[in-house]
Coordinates of C-alpha atoms and ligand atoms in Angstrom, one line a residue:
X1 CA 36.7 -45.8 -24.7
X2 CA 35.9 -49.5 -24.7
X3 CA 32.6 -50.4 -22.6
X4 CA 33.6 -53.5 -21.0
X5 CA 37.1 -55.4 -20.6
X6 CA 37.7 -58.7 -18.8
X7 CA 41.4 -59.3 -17.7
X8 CA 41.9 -63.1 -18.0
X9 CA 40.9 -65.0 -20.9
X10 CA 41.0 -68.4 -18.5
X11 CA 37.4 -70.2 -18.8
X12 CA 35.8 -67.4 -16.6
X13 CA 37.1 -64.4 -18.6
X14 CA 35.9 -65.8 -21.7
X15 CA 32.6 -67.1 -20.9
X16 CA 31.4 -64.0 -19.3
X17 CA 33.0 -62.0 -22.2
X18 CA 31.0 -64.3 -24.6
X19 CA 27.4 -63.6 -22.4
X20 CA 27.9 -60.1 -22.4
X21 CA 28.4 -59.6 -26.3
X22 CA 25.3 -61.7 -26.4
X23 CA 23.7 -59.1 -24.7
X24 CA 25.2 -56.3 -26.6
X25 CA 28.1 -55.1 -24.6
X26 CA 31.2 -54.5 -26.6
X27 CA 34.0 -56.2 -24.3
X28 CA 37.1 -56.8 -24.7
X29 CA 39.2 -60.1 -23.5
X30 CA 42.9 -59.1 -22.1
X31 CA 45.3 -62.1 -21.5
X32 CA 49.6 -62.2 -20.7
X33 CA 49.5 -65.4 -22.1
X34 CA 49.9 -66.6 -25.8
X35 CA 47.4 -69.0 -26.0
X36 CA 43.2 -68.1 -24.5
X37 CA 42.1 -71.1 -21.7
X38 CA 44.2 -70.6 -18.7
X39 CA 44.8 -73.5 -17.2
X40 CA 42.7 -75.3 -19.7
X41 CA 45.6 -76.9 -22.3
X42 CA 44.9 -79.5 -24.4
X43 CA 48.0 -81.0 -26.8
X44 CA 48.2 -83.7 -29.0
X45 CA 51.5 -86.0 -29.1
X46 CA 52.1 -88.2 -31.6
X47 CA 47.8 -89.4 -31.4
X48 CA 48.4 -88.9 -27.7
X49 CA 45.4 -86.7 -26.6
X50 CA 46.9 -85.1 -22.9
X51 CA 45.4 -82.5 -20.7
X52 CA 47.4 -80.2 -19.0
X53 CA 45.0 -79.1 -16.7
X54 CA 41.4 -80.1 -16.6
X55 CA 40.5 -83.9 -18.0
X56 CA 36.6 -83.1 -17.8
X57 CA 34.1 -81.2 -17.0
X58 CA 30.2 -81.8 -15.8
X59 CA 27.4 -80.9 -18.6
X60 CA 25.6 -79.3 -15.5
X61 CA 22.9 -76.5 -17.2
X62 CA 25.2 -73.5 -17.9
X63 CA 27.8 -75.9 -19.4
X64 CA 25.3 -77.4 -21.3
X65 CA 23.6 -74.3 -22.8
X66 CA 27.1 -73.1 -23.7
X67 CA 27.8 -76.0 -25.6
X68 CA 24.0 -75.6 -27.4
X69 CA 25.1 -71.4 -28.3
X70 CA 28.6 -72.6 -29.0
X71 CA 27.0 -75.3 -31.7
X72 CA 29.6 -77.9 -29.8
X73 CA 27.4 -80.6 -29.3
X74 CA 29.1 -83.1 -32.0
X75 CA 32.0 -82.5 -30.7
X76 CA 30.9 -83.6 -27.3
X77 CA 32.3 -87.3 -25.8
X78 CA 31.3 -88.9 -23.1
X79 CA 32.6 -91.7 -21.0
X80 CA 33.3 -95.2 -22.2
X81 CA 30.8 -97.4 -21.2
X82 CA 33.8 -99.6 -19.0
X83 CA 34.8 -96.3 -17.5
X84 CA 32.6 -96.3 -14.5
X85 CA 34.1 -98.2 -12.2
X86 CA 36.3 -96.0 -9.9
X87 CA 39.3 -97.6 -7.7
X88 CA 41.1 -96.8 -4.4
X89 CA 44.3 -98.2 -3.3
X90 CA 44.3 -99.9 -0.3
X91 CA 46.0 -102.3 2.4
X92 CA 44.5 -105.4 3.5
X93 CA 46.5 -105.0 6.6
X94 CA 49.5 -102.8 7.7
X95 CA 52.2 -105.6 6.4
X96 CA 50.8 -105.9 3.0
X97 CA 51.4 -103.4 0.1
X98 CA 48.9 -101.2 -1.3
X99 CA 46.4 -102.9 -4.1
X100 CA 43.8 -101.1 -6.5
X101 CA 40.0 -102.3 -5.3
X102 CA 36.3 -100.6 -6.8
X103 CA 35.3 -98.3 -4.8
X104 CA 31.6 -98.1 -3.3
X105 CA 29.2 -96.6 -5.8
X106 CA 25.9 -97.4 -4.0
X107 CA 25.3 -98.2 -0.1
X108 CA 24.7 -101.3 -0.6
X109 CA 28.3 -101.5 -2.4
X110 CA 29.7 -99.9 1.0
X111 CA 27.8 -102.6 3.1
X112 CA 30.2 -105.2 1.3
X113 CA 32.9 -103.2 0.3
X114 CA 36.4 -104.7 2.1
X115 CA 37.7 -101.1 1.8
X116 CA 36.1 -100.5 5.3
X117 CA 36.1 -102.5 8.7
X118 CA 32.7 -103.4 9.8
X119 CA 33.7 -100.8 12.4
X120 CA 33.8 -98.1 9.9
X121 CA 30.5 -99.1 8.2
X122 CA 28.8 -99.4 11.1
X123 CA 29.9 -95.8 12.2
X124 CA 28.6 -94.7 8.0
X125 CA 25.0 -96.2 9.0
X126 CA 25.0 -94.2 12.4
X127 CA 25.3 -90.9 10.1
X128 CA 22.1 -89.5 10.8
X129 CA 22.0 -89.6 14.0
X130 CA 25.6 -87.9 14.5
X131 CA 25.8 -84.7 16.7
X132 CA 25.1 -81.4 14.4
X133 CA 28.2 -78.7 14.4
X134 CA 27.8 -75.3 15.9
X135 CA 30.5 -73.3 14.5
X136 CA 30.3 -70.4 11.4
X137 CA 33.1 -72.6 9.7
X138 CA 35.1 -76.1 10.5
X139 CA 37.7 -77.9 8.5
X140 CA 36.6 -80.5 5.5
X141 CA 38.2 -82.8 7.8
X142 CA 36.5 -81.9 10.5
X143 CA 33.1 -82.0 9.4
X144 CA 33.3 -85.4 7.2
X145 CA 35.2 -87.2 10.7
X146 CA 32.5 -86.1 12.7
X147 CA 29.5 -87.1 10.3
X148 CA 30.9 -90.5 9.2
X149 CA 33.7 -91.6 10.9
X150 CA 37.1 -91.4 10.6
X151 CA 37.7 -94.5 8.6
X152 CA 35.4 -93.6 6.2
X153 CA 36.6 -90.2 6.2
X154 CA 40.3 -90.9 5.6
X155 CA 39.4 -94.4 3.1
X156 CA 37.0 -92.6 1.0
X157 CA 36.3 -89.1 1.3
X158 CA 39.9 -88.0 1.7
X159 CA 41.5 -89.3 -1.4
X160 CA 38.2 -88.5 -3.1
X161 CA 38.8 -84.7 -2.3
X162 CA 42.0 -85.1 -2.3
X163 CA 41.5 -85.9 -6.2
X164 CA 39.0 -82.3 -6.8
X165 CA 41.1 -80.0 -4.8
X166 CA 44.5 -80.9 -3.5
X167 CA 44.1 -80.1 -0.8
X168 CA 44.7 -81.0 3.0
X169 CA 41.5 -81.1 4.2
X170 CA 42.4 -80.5 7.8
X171 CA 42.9 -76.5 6.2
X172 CA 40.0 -76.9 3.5
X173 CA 36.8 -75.2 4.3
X174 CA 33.3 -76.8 4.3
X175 CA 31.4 -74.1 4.3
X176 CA 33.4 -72.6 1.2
X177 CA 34.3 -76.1 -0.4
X178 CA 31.5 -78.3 -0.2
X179 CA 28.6 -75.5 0.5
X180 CA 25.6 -78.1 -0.3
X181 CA 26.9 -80.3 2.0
X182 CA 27.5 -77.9 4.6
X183 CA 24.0 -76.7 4.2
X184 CA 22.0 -80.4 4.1
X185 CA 23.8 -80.0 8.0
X186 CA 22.4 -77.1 8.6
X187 CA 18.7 -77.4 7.4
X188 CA 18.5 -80.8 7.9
X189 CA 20.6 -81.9 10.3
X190 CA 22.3 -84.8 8.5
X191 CA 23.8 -85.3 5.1
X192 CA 21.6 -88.4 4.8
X193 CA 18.1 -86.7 5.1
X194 CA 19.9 -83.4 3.3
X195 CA 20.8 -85.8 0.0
X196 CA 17.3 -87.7 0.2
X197 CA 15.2 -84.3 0.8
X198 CA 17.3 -82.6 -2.6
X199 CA 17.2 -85.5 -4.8
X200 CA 14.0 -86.0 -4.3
X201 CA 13.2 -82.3 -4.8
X202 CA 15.5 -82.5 -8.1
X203 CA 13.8 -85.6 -9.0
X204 CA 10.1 -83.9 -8.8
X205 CA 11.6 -81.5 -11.1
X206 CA 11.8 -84.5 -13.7
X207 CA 14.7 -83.7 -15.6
X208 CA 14.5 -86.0 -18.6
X209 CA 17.4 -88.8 -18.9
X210 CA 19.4 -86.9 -21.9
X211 CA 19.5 -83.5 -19.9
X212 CA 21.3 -84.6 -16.6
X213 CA 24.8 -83.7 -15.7
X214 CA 27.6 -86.1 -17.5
X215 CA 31.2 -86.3 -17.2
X216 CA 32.3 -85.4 -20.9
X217 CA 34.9 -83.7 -22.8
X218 CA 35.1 -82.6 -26.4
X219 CA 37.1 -84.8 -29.4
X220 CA 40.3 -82.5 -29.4
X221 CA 39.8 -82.7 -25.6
X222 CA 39.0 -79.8 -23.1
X223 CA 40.7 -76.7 -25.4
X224 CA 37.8 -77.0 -28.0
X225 CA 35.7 -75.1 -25.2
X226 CA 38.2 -71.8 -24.8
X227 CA 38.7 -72.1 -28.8
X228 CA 35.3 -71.9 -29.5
X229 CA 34.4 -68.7 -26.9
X230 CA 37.3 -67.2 -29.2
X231 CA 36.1 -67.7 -32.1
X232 CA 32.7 -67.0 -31.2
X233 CA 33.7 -63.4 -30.3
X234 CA 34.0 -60.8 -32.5
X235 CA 37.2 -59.9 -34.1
X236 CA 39.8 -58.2 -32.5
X237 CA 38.2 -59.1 -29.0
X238 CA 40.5 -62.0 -27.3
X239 CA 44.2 -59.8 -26.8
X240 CA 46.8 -62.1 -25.8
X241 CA 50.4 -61.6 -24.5
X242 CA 49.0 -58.2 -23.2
X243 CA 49.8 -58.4 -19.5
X244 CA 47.8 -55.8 -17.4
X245 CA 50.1 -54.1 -15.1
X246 CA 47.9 -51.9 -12.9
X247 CA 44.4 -50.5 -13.1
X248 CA 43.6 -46.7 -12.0
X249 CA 39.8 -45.2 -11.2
X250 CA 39.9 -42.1 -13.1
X251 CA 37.2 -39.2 -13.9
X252 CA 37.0 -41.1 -17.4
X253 CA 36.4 -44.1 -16.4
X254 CA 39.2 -47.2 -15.7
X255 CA 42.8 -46.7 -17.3
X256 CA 44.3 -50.0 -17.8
X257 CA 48.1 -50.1 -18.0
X258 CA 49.2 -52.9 -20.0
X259 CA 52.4 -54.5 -21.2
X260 CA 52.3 -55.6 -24.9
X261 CA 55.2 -56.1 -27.6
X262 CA 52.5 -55.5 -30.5
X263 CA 50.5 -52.5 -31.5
X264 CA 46.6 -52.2 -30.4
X265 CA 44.2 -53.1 -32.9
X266 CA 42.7 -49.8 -34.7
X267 CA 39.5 -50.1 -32.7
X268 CA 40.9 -50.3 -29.1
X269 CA 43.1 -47.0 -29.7
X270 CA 45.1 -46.9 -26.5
X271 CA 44.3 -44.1 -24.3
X272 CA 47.8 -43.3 -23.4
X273 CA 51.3 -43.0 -25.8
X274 CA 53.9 -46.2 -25.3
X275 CA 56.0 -45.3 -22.1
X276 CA 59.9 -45.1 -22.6
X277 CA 60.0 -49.0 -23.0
X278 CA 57.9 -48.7 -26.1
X279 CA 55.5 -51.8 -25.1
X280 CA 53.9 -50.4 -22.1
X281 CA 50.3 -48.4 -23.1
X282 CA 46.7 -47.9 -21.1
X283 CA 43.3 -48.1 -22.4
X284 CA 40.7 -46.2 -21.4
X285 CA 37.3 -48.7 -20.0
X286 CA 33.6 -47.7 -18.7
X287 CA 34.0 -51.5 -16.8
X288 CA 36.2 -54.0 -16.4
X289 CA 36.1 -57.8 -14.8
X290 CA 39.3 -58.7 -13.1
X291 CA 38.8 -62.8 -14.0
X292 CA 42.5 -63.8 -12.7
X293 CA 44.1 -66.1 -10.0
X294 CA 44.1 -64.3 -6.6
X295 CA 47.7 -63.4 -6.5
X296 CA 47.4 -61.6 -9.7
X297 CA 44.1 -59.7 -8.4
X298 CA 45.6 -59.0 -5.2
X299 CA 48.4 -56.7 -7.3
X300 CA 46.0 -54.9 -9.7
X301 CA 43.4 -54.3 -6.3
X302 CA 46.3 -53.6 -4.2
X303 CA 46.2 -49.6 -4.7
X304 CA 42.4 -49.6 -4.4
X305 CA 42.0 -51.9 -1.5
X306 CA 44.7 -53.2 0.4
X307 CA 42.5 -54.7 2.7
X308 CA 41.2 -57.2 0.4
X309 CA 44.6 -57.4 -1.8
X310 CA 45.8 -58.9 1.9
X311 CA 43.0 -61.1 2.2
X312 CA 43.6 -62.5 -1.7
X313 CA 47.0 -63.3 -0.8
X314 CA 46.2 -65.6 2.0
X315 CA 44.2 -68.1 -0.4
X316 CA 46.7 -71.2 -0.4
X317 CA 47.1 -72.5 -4.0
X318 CA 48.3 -76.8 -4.0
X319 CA 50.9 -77.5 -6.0
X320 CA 50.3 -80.2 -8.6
X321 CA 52.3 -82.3 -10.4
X322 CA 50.3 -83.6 -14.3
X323 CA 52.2 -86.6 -16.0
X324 CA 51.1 -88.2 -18.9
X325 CA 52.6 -91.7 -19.2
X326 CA 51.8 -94.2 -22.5
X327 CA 52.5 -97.8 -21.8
X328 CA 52.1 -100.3 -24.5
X329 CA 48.6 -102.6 -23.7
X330 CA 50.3 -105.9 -23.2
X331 CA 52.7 -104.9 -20.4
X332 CA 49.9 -103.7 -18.4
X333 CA 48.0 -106.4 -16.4
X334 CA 45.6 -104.6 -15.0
X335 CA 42.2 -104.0 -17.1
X336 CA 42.5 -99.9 -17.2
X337 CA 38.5 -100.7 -16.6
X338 CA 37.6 -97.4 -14.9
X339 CA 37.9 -93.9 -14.3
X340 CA 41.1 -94.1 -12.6
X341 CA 42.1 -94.6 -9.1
X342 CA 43.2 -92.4 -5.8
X343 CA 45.4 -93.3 -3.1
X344 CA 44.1 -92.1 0.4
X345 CA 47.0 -89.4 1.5
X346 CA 47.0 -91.2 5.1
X347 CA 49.4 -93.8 3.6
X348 CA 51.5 -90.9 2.3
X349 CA 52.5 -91.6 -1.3
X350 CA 54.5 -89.6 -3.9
X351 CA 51.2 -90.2 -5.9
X352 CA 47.6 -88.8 -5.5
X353 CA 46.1 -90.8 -7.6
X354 CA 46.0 -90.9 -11.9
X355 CA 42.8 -91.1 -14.8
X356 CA 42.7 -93.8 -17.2
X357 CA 42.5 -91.5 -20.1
X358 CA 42.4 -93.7 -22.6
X359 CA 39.9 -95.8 -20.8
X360 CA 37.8 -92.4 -19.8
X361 CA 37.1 -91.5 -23.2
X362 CA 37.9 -92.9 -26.9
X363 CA 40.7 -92.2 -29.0
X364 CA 42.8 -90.5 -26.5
X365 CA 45.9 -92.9 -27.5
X366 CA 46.8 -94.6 -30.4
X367 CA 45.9 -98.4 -30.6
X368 CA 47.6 -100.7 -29.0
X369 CA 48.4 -98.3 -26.1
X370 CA 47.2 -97.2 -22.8
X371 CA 47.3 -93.2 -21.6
X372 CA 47.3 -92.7 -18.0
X373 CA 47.4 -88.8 -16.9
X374 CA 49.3 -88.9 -13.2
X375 CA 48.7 -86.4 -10.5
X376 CA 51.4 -85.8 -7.6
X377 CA 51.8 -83.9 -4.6
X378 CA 49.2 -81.9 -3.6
X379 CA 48.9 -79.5 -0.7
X380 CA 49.6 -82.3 1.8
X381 CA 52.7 -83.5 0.3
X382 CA 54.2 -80.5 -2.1
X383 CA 57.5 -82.2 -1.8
X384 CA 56.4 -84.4 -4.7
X385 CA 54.4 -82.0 -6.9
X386 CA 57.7 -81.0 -8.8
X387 CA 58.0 -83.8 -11.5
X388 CA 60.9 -81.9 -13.3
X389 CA 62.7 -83.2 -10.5
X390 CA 64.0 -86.8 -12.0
X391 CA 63.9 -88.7 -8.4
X392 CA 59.9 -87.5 -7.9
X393 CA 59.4 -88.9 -11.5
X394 CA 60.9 -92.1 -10.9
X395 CA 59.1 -93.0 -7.5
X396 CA 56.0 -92.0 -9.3
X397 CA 56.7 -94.3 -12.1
X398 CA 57.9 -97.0 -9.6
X399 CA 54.5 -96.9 -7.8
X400 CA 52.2 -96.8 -10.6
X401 CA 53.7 -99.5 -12.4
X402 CA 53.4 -101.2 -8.8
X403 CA 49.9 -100.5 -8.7
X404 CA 48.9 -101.3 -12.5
X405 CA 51.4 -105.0 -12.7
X406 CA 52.9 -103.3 -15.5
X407 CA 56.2 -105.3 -16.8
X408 CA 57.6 -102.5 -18.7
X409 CA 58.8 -98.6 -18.1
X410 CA 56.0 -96.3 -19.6
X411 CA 57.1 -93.5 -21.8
X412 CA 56.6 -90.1 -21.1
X413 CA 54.2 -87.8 -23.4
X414 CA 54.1 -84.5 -21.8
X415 CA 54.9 -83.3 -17.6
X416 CA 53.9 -80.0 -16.1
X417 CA 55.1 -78.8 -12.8
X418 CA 51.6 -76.6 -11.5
X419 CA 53.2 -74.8 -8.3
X420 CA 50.5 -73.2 -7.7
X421 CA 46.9 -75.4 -9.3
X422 CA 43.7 -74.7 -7.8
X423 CA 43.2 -72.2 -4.9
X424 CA 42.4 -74.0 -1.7
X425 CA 39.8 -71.9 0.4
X426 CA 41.2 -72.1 3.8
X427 CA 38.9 -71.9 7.0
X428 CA 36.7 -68.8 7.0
X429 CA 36.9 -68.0 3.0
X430 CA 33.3 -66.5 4.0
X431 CA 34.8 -63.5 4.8
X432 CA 37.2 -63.1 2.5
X433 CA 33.6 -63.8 -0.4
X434 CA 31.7 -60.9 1.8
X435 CA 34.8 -58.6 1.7
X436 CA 34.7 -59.0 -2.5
X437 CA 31.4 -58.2 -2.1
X438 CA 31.8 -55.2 -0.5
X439 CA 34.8 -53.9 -2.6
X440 CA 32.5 -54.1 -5.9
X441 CA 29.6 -52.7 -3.6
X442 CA 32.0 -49.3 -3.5
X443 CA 33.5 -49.9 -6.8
X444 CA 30.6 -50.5 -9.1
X445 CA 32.8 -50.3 -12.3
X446 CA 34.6 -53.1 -10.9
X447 CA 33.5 -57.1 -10.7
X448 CA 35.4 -60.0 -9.6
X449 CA 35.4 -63.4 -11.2
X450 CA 37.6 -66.1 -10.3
X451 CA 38.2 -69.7 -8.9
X452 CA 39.4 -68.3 -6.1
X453 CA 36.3 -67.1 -5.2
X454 CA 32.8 -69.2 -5.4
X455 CA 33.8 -72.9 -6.9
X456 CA 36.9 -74.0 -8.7
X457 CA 35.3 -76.2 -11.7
X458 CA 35.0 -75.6 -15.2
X459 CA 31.4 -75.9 -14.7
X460 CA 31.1 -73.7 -11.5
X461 CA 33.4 -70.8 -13.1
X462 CA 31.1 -70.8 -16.1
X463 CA 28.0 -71.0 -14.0
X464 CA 29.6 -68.3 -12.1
X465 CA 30.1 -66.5 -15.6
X466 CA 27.1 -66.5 -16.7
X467 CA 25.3 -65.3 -13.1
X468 CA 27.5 -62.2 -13.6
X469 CA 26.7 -61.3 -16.7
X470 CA 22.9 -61.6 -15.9
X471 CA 23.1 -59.6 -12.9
X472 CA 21.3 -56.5 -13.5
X473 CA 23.4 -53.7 -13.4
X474 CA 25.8 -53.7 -16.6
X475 CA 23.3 -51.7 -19.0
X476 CA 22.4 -49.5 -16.4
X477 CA 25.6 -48.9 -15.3
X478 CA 27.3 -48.1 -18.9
X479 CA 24.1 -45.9 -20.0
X480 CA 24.2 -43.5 -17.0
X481 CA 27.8 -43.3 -17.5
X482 CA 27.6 -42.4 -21.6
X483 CA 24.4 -40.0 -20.6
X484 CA 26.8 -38.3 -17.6
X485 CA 29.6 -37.9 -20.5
X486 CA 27.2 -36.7 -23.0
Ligands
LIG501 C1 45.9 -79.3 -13.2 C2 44.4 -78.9 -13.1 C3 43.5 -79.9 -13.2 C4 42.1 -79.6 -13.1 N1 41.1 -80.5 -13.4 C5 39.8 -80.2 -13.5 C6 38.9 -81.1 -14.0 O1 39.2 -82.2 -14.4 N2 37.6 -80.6 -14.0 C7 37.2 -79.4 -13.6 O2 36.0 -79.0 -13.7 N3 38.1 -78.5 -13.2 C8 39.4 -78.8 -13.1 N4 40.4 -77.9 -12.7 C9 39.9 -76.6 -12.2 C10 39.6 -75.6 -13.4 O3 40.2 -76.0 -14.5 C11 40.0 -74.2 -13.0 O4 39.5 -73.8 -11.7 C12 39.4 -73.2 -14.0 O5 39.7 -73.6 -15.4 C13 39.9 -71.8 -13.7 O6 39.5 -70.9 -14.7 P1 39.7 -69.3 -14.6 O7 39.3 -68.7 -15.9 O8 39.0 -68.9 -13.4 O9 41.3 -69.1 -14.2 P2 42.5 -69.4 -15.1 O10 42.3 -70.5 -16.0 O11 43.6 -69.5 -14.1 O12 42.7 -68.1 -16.0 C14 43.2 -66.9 -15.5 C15 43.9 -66.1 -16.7 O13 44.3 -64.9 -16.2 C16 45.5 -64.5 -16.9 N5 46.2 -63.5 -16.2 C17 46.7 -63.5 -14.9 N6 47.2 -62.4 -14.6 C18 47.1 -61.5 -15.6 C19 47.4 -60.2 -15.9 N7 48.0 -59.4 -15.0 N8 47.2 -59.6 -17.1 C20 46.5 -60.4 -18.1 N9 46.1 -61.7 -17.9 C21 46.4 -62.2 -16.7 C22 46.2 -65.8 -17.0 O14 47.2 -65.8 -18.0 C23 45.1 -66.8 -17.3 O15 44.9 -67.1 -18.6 C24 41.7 -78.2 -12.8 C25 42.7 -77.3 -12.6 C26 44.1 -77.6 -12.7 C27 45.1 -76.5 -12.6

């Protein structure tokens, strides 16, 4: 019998797998797919460096201690020094077309920024004083309209969000989503006094420079992270194109019905024979972490709970369109000198916005080149998420090289189609966290780890990760259980 096994070796699954061997726990990593990461794919084209899924992640303290065990830290890279600079497109009035301007980075920036009316930054500065909400929950939308204003809500905030979660904001919630912000409401009555009273807090704390969060990524880009949990595990632990069908609670402890083509590895001698198809065998677990997306949960919790398989279903993923796009440096006009830019979704455009890879970080293009990663669609406008479609592509292209003066076509590096991206909690997700809770309250063999659940970023799933594997109970629980069998 294996102690522990984590279905999904996405960035959750393998982290947690990695903290609990730390700790002495034999576990076991199951994955359908080929390749460990989940969404996290990195591939290089020809010295063109694209990202599938995640560009980045924050070096926030559980990221950063990862990187430290994982020895990654020279393989760390940060942003270019002209990559701070972040634009938004806008209109200077309804008859003329859209144009890339900076976007505020301080409020003294937003005083003079001619992204807002002096309307809207009036209505910014009368933030503190705006009426608190009463409700358990209320939409992203909702919340940022009725703290700032709706100018700044749909010039700024929108496309900003818009650019984390793909959402529609008007179905996003800000309890679920944006939980600090929710709660500098709540304690403090504005977001203002929240931010001033935690910064400062933070700032007692006196984190030296080189320890605070950065943007970064590592020199083969994002994969190096999933690679290295791999690696870092012990033989035989990571199984891949091994599809878990269904789970079962048995007197033994958890029989895991998998799909796999290839024989088990001698230690993890399957518990059952191959069923008539040959490829279809069980193992035999004291624990196991379901670390999947919530549609895939819902089926393996569906004959436990059906209650909460519902409540998985209902989690809305956005569909995303990713293109990578290399244009040659001297048919681009515009500098590249930034981050990237967003397009707010009230002016309803194929694109979201895109990043300025090459400008982000260094050698993600060969010279004389510019790599631009494009993002489309989105949950308020799914109609343009699916980039295999050639017409999407080519208004996509049309706009960008709009936006950028660029004289000539770009090529295209690599396109992926996400129809379903990043989980969008919809309004009262709360429940749905408290009903998980309860579930692995009455099944204590059985934890839950996913986006879907507390914070979509690489950084929050391995924060997330690692809380799990500290919480108390896994020793415990395995020992009583061996002492029980014994
Ligand atoms: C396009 C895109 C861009 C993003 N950009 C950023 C970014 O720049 N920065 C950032 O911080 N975050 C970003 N995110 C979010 C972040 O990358 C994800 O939320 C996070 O990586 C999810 O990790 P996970 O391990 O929870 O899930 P996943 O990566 O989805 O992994 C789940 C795993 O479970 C496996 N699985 C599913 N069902 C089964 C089954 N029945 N049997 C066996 N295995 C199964 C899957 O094959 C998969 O490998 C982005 C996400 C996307 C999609």
């Amino acid at each position: 019998m294996q102690q522990t096994v984590v279905i999904g070796a996405g960035i959750s699954g393998l982290a947690l797998a990695y903290e609990l061997q730390c700790a002495g726990l034999d576990t076991v990593v199951l994955d359908s797919a080929s390749t460990p990461g989940g969404v996290i794919k990195s591939e290089n084209h020809g010295g063109f460096l694209v990202e599938l899924g995640p560009n980045s992640t924050l070096t926030k303290p559980p990221v950063r201690c990862l990187i430290e065990k994982l020895a990654l830290e020279n393989e760390l890279v940060l942003p270019q020094d002209h990559a701070r600079k972040r634009f938004l497109a806008i209109k200077r009035s309804p008859a003329h077309p859209l144009e890339l301007c900076a976007a505020p980075m301080s409020m003294r920036e937003a005083a003079l920024t001619p992204i807002l009316s002096p309307l809207g930054k009036a209505r910014l500065f009368f933030e503190p004083f705006a009426k608190a909400g009463q409700g358990v929950d209320e939409s992203v939308d909702s919340f940022i309209s009725r703290r700032v204003g709706r100018e700044v809500t749909e010039m700024i905030v929108a496309p900003m969000l818009a650019g984390i979660w793909a959402a529609d904001l008007e179905r996003l919630s800000m309890r679920s989503a944006l939980p600090l912000l929710w709660s500098f409401e709540k304690e403090h009555g504005s977001l203002l006094r929240g931010a001033i009273s935690h910064f400062s807090k933070k700032r007692k704390e006196s984190k030296p420079k080189k320890t605070r969060a950065r943007l970064a990524s590592f020199q083969t880009g994002m994969s190096a992270l999933p690679q290295a949990l791999r690696r870092a595990l012990a033989p035989d632990s990571v199984q891949l194109n091994t599809e878990v069908l269904r789970i079962e609670e048995t007197a033994g402890g958890i029989c895991i019905h998998c799909r796999r083509p290839q024989p088990w590895p001698e230690r993890l001698k399957p518990h059952s024979a191959p069923g008539s198809d040959g490829a279809t065998t069980a193992i035999l677990a004291e624990r196991i972490v379901i670390a999947v997306q919530s549609p895939a949960a819902a089926r393996l919790i569906e004959p436990l709970s059906s209650k909460l398989a519902a409540a998985l279903r209902t989690i809305p993923y956005a569909p995303l369109g990713v293109l990578h796009l290399a244009y040659r440096q001297h048919d681009v006009q515009h500098p590249l000198d930034g981050f990237g830019f967003l397009i707010p979704p009230k002016f309803k455009q194929p694109l979201l916005g895109a990043v300025f890879s090459s400008s982000l970080f260094a050698s993600r293009a060969p010279d004389g080149f510019h790599l631009l990663t494009v993002f489309s669609g989105g949950a308020a406008a799914p109609h343009y998420a699916d980039i295999n479609d050639e017409r999407v592509r080519e208004q996509i292209i049309r706009q960008l090289n709009f936006l950028i003066h660029a004289k000539a076509s770009p090529q295209i590096i690599a396109q992926t189609y996400w129809p379903q991206s990043i989980p969008n909690y919809p309004l009262g997700h709360f429940h749905l966290q408290q009903a998980a809770r309860e579930f692995e309250a009455q099944h204590p063999a059985i934890s839950l780890l996913g986006a879907w659940d507390t914070g979509i970023s690489v950084a929050d799933r391995i924060d997330q990760a690692s809380k799990l594997a500290a919480s108390a109970n896994w020793q415990t629980l395995n020992q009583s259980k061996r002492i029980a069998r014994n």
